[in-house]
C-alpha positions as semicolon CSV with decimal commas, in nm:
position;residue;x (nm);y (nm);z (nm)
1;M;-1,221;-0,923;3,769
2;N;-0,887;-1,053;3,807
3;I;-0,687;-1,216;3,510
4;R;-0,363;-1,416;3,433
5;A;-0,178;-1,219;3,143
6;A;0,171;-1,216;3,006
7;V;0,296;-0,872;3,068
8;L;0,615;-0,690;2,898
9;A;0,751;-0,445;3,153
10;Q;0,979;-0,296;2,895
11;P;1,209;-0,403;2,602
12;N;1,459;-0,660;2,617
13;T;1,292;-0,837;2,895
14;P;1,119;-1,135;2,919
15;F;0,735;-1,187;2,966
16;T;0,590;-1,224;3,297
17;I;0,283;-1,385;3,422
18;E;0,098;-1,164;3,613
19;T;-0,251;-1,131;3,777
20;L;-0,417;-0,818;3,635
21;T;-0,747;-0,625;3,700
22;L;-0,977;-0,615;3,410
23;D;-1,255;-0,351;3,396
24;E;-1,617;-0,442;3,273
25;P;-1,692;-0,377;2,909
26;R;-1,822;-0,018;2,885
27;R;-2,075;0,092;2,613
28;G;-1,956;-0,052;2,282
29;E;-1,716;-0,302;2,425
30;V;-1,716;-0,674;2,465
31;L;-1,569;-0,911;2,705
32;V;-1,429;-1,213;2,560
33;K;-1,286;-1,527;2,713
34;I;-0,968;-1,639;2,496
35;A;-0,960;-1,976;2,373
36;A;-0,654;-1,954;2,181
37;C;-0,391;-1,694;2,031
38;G;-0,124;-1,724;1,785
39;V;0,255;-1,624;1,847
40;C;0,337;-1,369;1,573
41;H;0,687;-1,209;1,485
42;S;0,492;-0,859;1,537
43;D;0,482;-0,920;1,914
44;Y;0,844;-0,991;1,879
45;H;0,894;-0,608;1,752
46;L;0,782;-0,480;2,088
47;L;1,009;-0,697;2,284
48;T;1,313;-0,582;2,114
49;G;1,198;-0,247;2,083
50;T;1,193;-0,203;1,712
51;T;0,812;-0,115;1,749
52;K;0,766;0,161;1,997
53;H;0,461;0,104;2,228
54;P;0,361;0,226;2,584
55;M;0,439;0,006;2,830
56;P;0,386;-0,238;3,045
57;V;0,163;-0,374;2,786
58;V;-0,007;-0,730;2,717
59;C;0,072;-0,853;2,371
60;G;-0,084;-1,090;2,134
61;H;-0,331;-0,973;1,857
62;E;-0,404;-1,292;1,701
63;G;-0,710;-1,462;1,875
64;A;-1,013;-1,631;1,899
65;G;-1,278;-1,683;2,185
66;V;-1,612;-1,691;2,341
67;V;-1,821;-1,377;2,415
68;E;-1,877;-1,370;2,799
69;A;-2,060;-1,040;2,845
70;V;-2,153;-0,721;2,598
71;G;-2,174;-0,341;2,719
72;A;-2,454;-0,090;2,645
73;D;-2,574;-0,043;2,252
74;V;-2,388;-0,365;2,161
75;T;-2,608;-0,559;1,905
76;R;-2,328;-0,692;1,672
77;V;-2,254;-0,992;1,929
78;K;-2,431;-1,196;2,199
79;V;-2,291;-1,369;2,496
80;G;-2,196;-1,755;2,362
81;D;-2,088;-1,630;2,032
82;H;-1,779;-1,750;1,896
83;V;-1,537;-1,487;1,763
84;V;-1,225;-1,422;1,569
85;L;-1,033;-1,088;1,707
86;N;-0,970;-0,804;1,416
87;W;-0,667;-0,576;1,548
88;A;-0,781;-0,331;1,279
89;P;-1,099;-0,242;1,390
90;D;-1,307;-0,009;1,158
91;C;-1,578;0,265;1,217
92;G;-1,784;0,205;0,896
93;T;-1,768;0,589;0,844
94;C;-1,433;0,754;0,803
95;F;-1,311;0,824;0,461
96;Y;-1,111;0,501;0,438
97;C;-1,428;0,304;0,552
98;Q;-1,638;0,497;0,296
99;H;-1,398;0,415;0,024
100;G;-1,388;0,059;0,048
101;R;-1,061;0,026;0,298
102;P;-1,160;-0,073;0,630
103;N;-0,820;-0,195;0,709
104;L;-0,688;0,170;0,727
105;C;-0,961;0,304;0,945
106;E;-0,847;0,650;1,054
107;T;-1,076;0,637;1,363
108;F;-0,904;0,370;1,553
109;T;-0,540;0,423;1,415
110;E;-0,457;0,670;1,728
111;P;-0,607;0,456;2,028
112;I;-0,500;0,129;1,851
113;W;-0,105;0,247;1,862
114;S;-0,131;0,383;2,183
115;G;-0,258;0,055;2,361
116;T;-0,607;0,193;2,474
117;M;-0,988;0,200;2,406
118;L;-1,146;0,477;2,208
119;D;-1,174;0,718;2,514
120;G;-0,798;0,698;2,550
121;T;-0,799;0,471;2,881
122;S;-0,709;0,112;2,927
123;R;-0,918;-0,156;3,052
124;L;-0,628;-0,350;3,240
125;H;-0,463;-0,265;3,552
126;L;-0,154;-0,373;3,788
127;G;-0,141;-0,212;4,092
128;G;-0,386;0,055;4,026
129;E;-0,152;0,154;3,740
130;P;-0,253;0,106;3,352
131;V;-0,150;-0,166;3,138
132;Y;-0,161;-0,087;2,755
133;A;-0,296;-0,356;2,529
134;Y;-0,107;-0,396;2,196
135;C;-0,353;-0,355;1,909
136;G;-0,629;-0,295;2,122
137;L;-0,666;-0,646;2,175
138;A;-0,403;-0,803;2,448
139;T;-0,497;-1,181;2,363
140;F;-0,189;-1,287;2,587
141;A;-0,444;-1,302;2,857
142;E;-0,747;-1,513;2,993
143;Y;-0,994;-1,262;2,905
144;V;-0,997;-0,916;2,704
145;V;-1,241;-0,601;2,671
146;V;-1,226;-0,488;2,341
147;P;-1,423;-0,258;2,107
148;V;-1,717;-0,433;1,945
149;Q;-1,575;-0,344;1,592
150;S;-1,302;-0,614;1,699
151;C;-1,524;-0,885;1,734
152;I;-1,607;-1,084;1,388
153;P;-1,851;-1,371;1,489
154;I;-1,786;-1,689;1,308
155;R;-1,964;-2,035;1,292
156;Q;-1,949;-2,256;1,603
157;D;-1,858;-2,599;1,424
158;V;-1,494;-2,512;1,378
159;S;-1,188;-2,506;1,620
160;L;-1,136;-2,186;1,796
161;V;-0,756;-2,299;1,790
162;A;-0,751;-2,293;1,401
163;A;-0,993;-1,985;1,364
164;S;-0,723;-1,780;1,598
165;L;-0,496;-1,768;1,319
166;V;-0,760;-1,626;1,084
167;G;-0,692;-1,282;1,306
168;C;-0,387;-1,211;1,162
169;A;-0,142;-1,456;0,965
170;V;-0,413;-1,609;0,731
171;A;-0,606;-1,274;0,682
172;T;-0,254;-1,094;0,617
173;G;-0,112;-1,369;0,381
174;V;-0,411;-1,482;0,200
175;G;-0,537;-1,132;0,178
176;A;-0,186;-1,031;0,049
177;A;-0,245;-1,252;-0,234
178;M;-0,622;-1,239;-0,312
179;Y;-0,675;-0,871;-0,243
180;T;-0,360;-0,662;-0,213
181;A;-0,174;-0,809;-0,532
182;G;-0,477;-0,975;-0,729
183;I;-0,321;-1,250;-0,865
184;R;-0,468;-1,387;-1,179
185;P;-0,484;-1,758;-1,273
186;G;-0,179;-1,886;-1,459
187;E;0,034;-1,600;-1,317
188;S;0,401;-1,665;-1,154
189;V;0,475;-1,601;-0,753
190;V;0,770;-1,581;-0,562
191;V;0,728;-1,551;-0,161
192;F;1,044;-1,449;0,029
193;G;0,999;-1,592;0,393
194;C;0,782;-1,882;0,472
195;G;0,660;-1,814;0,823
196;G;0,299;-1,805;0,931
197;V;0,240;-1,509;0,677
198;G;0,414;-1,637;0,380
199;L;0,272;-1,968;0,402
200;N;-0,054;-1,798;0,383
201;I;0,049;-1,607;0,077
202;V;0,145;-1,949;-0,072
203;Q;-0,186;-2,115;-0,016
204;G;-0,362;-1,766;-0,116
205;A;-0,160;-1,778;-0,426
206;L;-0,286;-2,125;-0,490
207;L;-0,631;-2,025;-0,418
208;C;-0,640;-1,760;-0,697
209;G;-0,504;-2,023;-0,968
210;A;-0,116;-1,927;-0,978
211;G;0,054;-2,144;-1,207
212;T;0,400;-2,119;-1,068
213;I;0,461;-2,052;-0,677
214;I;0,811;-2,047;-0,565
215;A;0,866;-2,044;-0,201
216;V;1,207;-1,908;-0,063
217;D;1,338;-1,929;0,276
218;L;1,701;-1,979;0,454
219;N;1,528;-2,286;0,659
220;Q;1,540;-2,636;0,516
221;A;1,260;-2,729;0,731
222;K;1,032;-2,493;0,609
223;M;1,044;-2,607;0,247
224;Q;0,840;-2,922;0,315
225;L;0,586;-2,717;0,434
226;A;0,572;-2,484;0,160
227;L;0,506;-2,790;-0,059
228;D;0,227;-2,888;0,167
229;F;0,066;-2,540;0,129
230;G;0,103;-2,513;-0,264
231;A;0,433;-2,428;-0,370
232;T;0,553;-2,570;-0,693
233;H;0,921;-2,513;-0,640
234;T;1,080;-2,412;-0,345
235;L;1,449;-2,286;-0,304
236;I;1,700;-2,186;-0,039
237;S;1,808;-1,840;-0,034
238;D;2,164;-1,796;-0,131
239;D;2,355;-1,551;-0,368
240;H;2,238;-1,736;-0,655
241;I;1,854;-1,704;-0,548
242;L;1,781;-1,450;-0,837
243;E;1,914;-1,664;-1,111
244;A;1,716;-1,959;-0,993
245;V;1,400;-1,761;-0,994
246;R;1,468;-1,641;-1,335
247;D;1,522;-2,012;-1,447
248;L;1,200;-2,083;-1,322
249;T;1,010;-1,786;-1,482
250;G;1,133;-1,760;-1,847
251;G;1,411;-1,570;-1,773
252;R;1,226;-1,251;-1,687
253;G;1,133;-1,279;-1,317
254;A;0,798;-1,349;-1,152
255;D;0,470;-1,173;-1,237
256;H;0,429;-1,139;-0,824
257;T;0,716;-1,108;-0,570
258;F;0,616;-1,098;-0,190
259;E;0,830;-1,010;0,103
260;A;0,675;-1,177;0,403
261;V;0,956;-1,104;0,672
262;G;1,009;-0,735;0,714
263;I;1,391;-0,721;0,636
264;P;1,478;-0,445;0,403
265;A;1,723;-0,641;0,220
266;L;1,497;-0,910;0,166
267;Q;1,255;-0,634;0,010
268;E;1,503;-0,523;-0,221
269;L;1,572;-0,885;-0,339
270;A;1,183;-0,925;-0,384
271;F;1,213;-0,629;-0,629
272;E;1,500;-0,751;-0,807
273;A;1,301;-1,099;-0,851
274;A;0,994;-0,936;-1,016
275;R;0,967;-0,905;-1,419
276;P;0,947;-0,581;-1,582
277;G;0,594;-0,492;-1,538
278;G;0,567;-0,711;-1,220
279;T;0,435;-0,639;-0,873
280;V;0,623;-0,641;-0,562
281;T;0,388;-0,649;-0,264
282;L;0,548;-0,582;0,080
283;A;0,331;-0,747;0,342
284;G;0,604;-0,838;0,639
285;L;0,632;-0,557;0,913
286;S;0,976;-0,391;0,885
287;P;1,109;-0,230;1,206
288;M;1,012;0,137;1,283
289;G;1,260;0,358;1,118
290;S;1,396;0,127;0,880
291;A;1,464;0,203;0,533
292;T;1,459;0,015;0,169
293;N;1,660;0,142;-0,109
294;L;1,447;0,104;-0,436
295;P;1,594;0,254;-0,751
296;G;1,359;0,489;-0,884
297;A;1,553;0,476;-1,235
298;V;1,494;0,120;-1,267
299;I;1,093;0,139;-1,121
300;T;1,043;0,408;-1,392
301;R;1,198;0,230;-1,672
302;T;1,064;-0,134;-1,589
303;E;0,704;-0,005;-1,467
304;K;0,737;-0,265;-1,144
305;T;0,469;-0,158;-0,905
306;I;0,545;-0,193;-0,554
307;K;0,260;-0,218;-0,299
308;G;0,207;-0,226;0,091
309;S;-0,024;-0,475;0,211
310;Y;-0,146;-0,395;0,550
311;Y;-0,349;-0,662;0,714
312;G;-0,400;-0,818;0,355
313;T;-0,617;-0,518;0,254
314;V;-0,908;-0,745;0,404
315;N;-1,250;-0,649;0,518
316;P;-1,252;-0,856;0,825
317;A;-1,634;-0,839;0,858
318;R;-1,656;-1,034;0,528
319;D;-1,317;-1,193;0,475
320;F;-1,299;-1,385;0,828
321;P;-1,602;-1,580;0,798
322;L;-1,526;-1,634;0,436
323;M;-1,183;-1,792;0,537
324;I;-1,362;-1,978;0,815
325;D;-1,614;-2,148;0,536
326;L;-1,303;-2,223;0,302
327;Y;-1,120;-2,377;0,618
328;A;-1,433;-2,589;0,691
329;A;-1,458;-2,715;0,288
330;G;-1,093;-2,822;0,294
331;K;-0,984;-2,537;0,089
332;L;-0,760;-2,361;0,314
333;K;-0,509;-2,524;0,543
334;L;-0,555;-2,415;0,911
335;D;-0,476;-2,712;1,155
336;E;-0,146;-2,741;0,942
337;L;-0,035;-2,422;1,062
338;V;-0,028;-2,465;1,411
339;S;0,294;-2,666;1,467
340;R;0,311;-2,670;1,865
341;Q;0,058;-2,569;2,156
342;Y;0,173;-2,407;2,468
343;R;0,048;-2,287;2,779
344;L;0,043;-1,926;2,868
345;D;0,340;-1,965;3,127
346;E;0,522;-2,098;2,803
347;I;0,517;-1,795;2,654
348;N;0,873;-1,697;2,643
349;T;0,970;-2,047;2,507
350;A;0,679;-1,993;2,245
351;F;0,899;-1,707;2,098
352;D;1,204;-1,912;2,141
353;S;1,051;-2,172;1,892
354;M;0,938;-1,905;1,645
355;L;1,276;-1,727;1,659
356;T;1,448;-2,069;1,548
357;G;1,229;-2,107;1,262
358;E;1,117;-2,457;1,396
359;V;0,751;-2,369;1,419
360;A;0,525;-2,240;1,142
361;R;0,290;-2,099;1,383
362;G;0,309;-2,174;1,790
363;V;-0,037;-2,103;1,983
364;I;-0,096;-2,011;2,331
365;V;-0,411;-2,207;2,403
366;F;-0,615;-2,136;2,736
């Protein structure tokens, strides 16, 4: 079938809207009609070339839609199901899946980063040549063919625009608070960066019962949003930020600090803001090849713990429906994350808005 999609031909060029050929789903694959997809900074790393990926590529990894067709042996979903797409599918049988870490599944790691299906081929084509799918999803398109493991069925009484954000920003942020860090009631939290992921760390910390939740950003406009999502204090990042954090945490630093942007200097600041014995969780995706300088002697003497958080340590099959239920019950904010909706042909404008910090999350709506 022919579909419209936003294609990135090479780094440092704008997206162009192209008509692509999309193959029918093969064994174990699903055709999904995309309803909405979020615009995420991780996609921008492909545009700048700081994340290396085969090209041309259709980006987009945060989406939701409706199942249109299924390939052979697919029983998990059926035509008409509403699904949130999972960019870290799991096989259920590898070492990591068997040890309760499906977000680290080794079966899908290589094909996902190669932009192909499990058999090493692409379902997207332009002029007879393959077009690759970022995170195996390629949601900046009207339709996608994805592995069945990437389809998480959800209830049909919620907005697919709101549900689309569960597939990345919400899972990554809320999961980082709940599962990676394991915040306990009454603990203090600092979140560096209040974009889509950071705001969800804030509301994840609130769900966990944190007592003090400090949101830090350079953008004053993000401060009211952070308060709306559960922050008890907001700080504009400056040269005195560590002093301000310690003033709010008994002079010690926070029990938990989170970096939600992926900037090495900010990761180092998050380390400094954690108290002795505290936990630093790195949830932002840094550019490939970047390095963070964390002092080994200080780590040893203060027993600080540094954790990486990949997809919020979630189990999508379990946690996506749970987060949708929390949203339906009024306990998780999704609608408030959507600052602006765009058409597919406005995708470059959507990225411009993301970079200026004027939106919490922009969403492409089909």
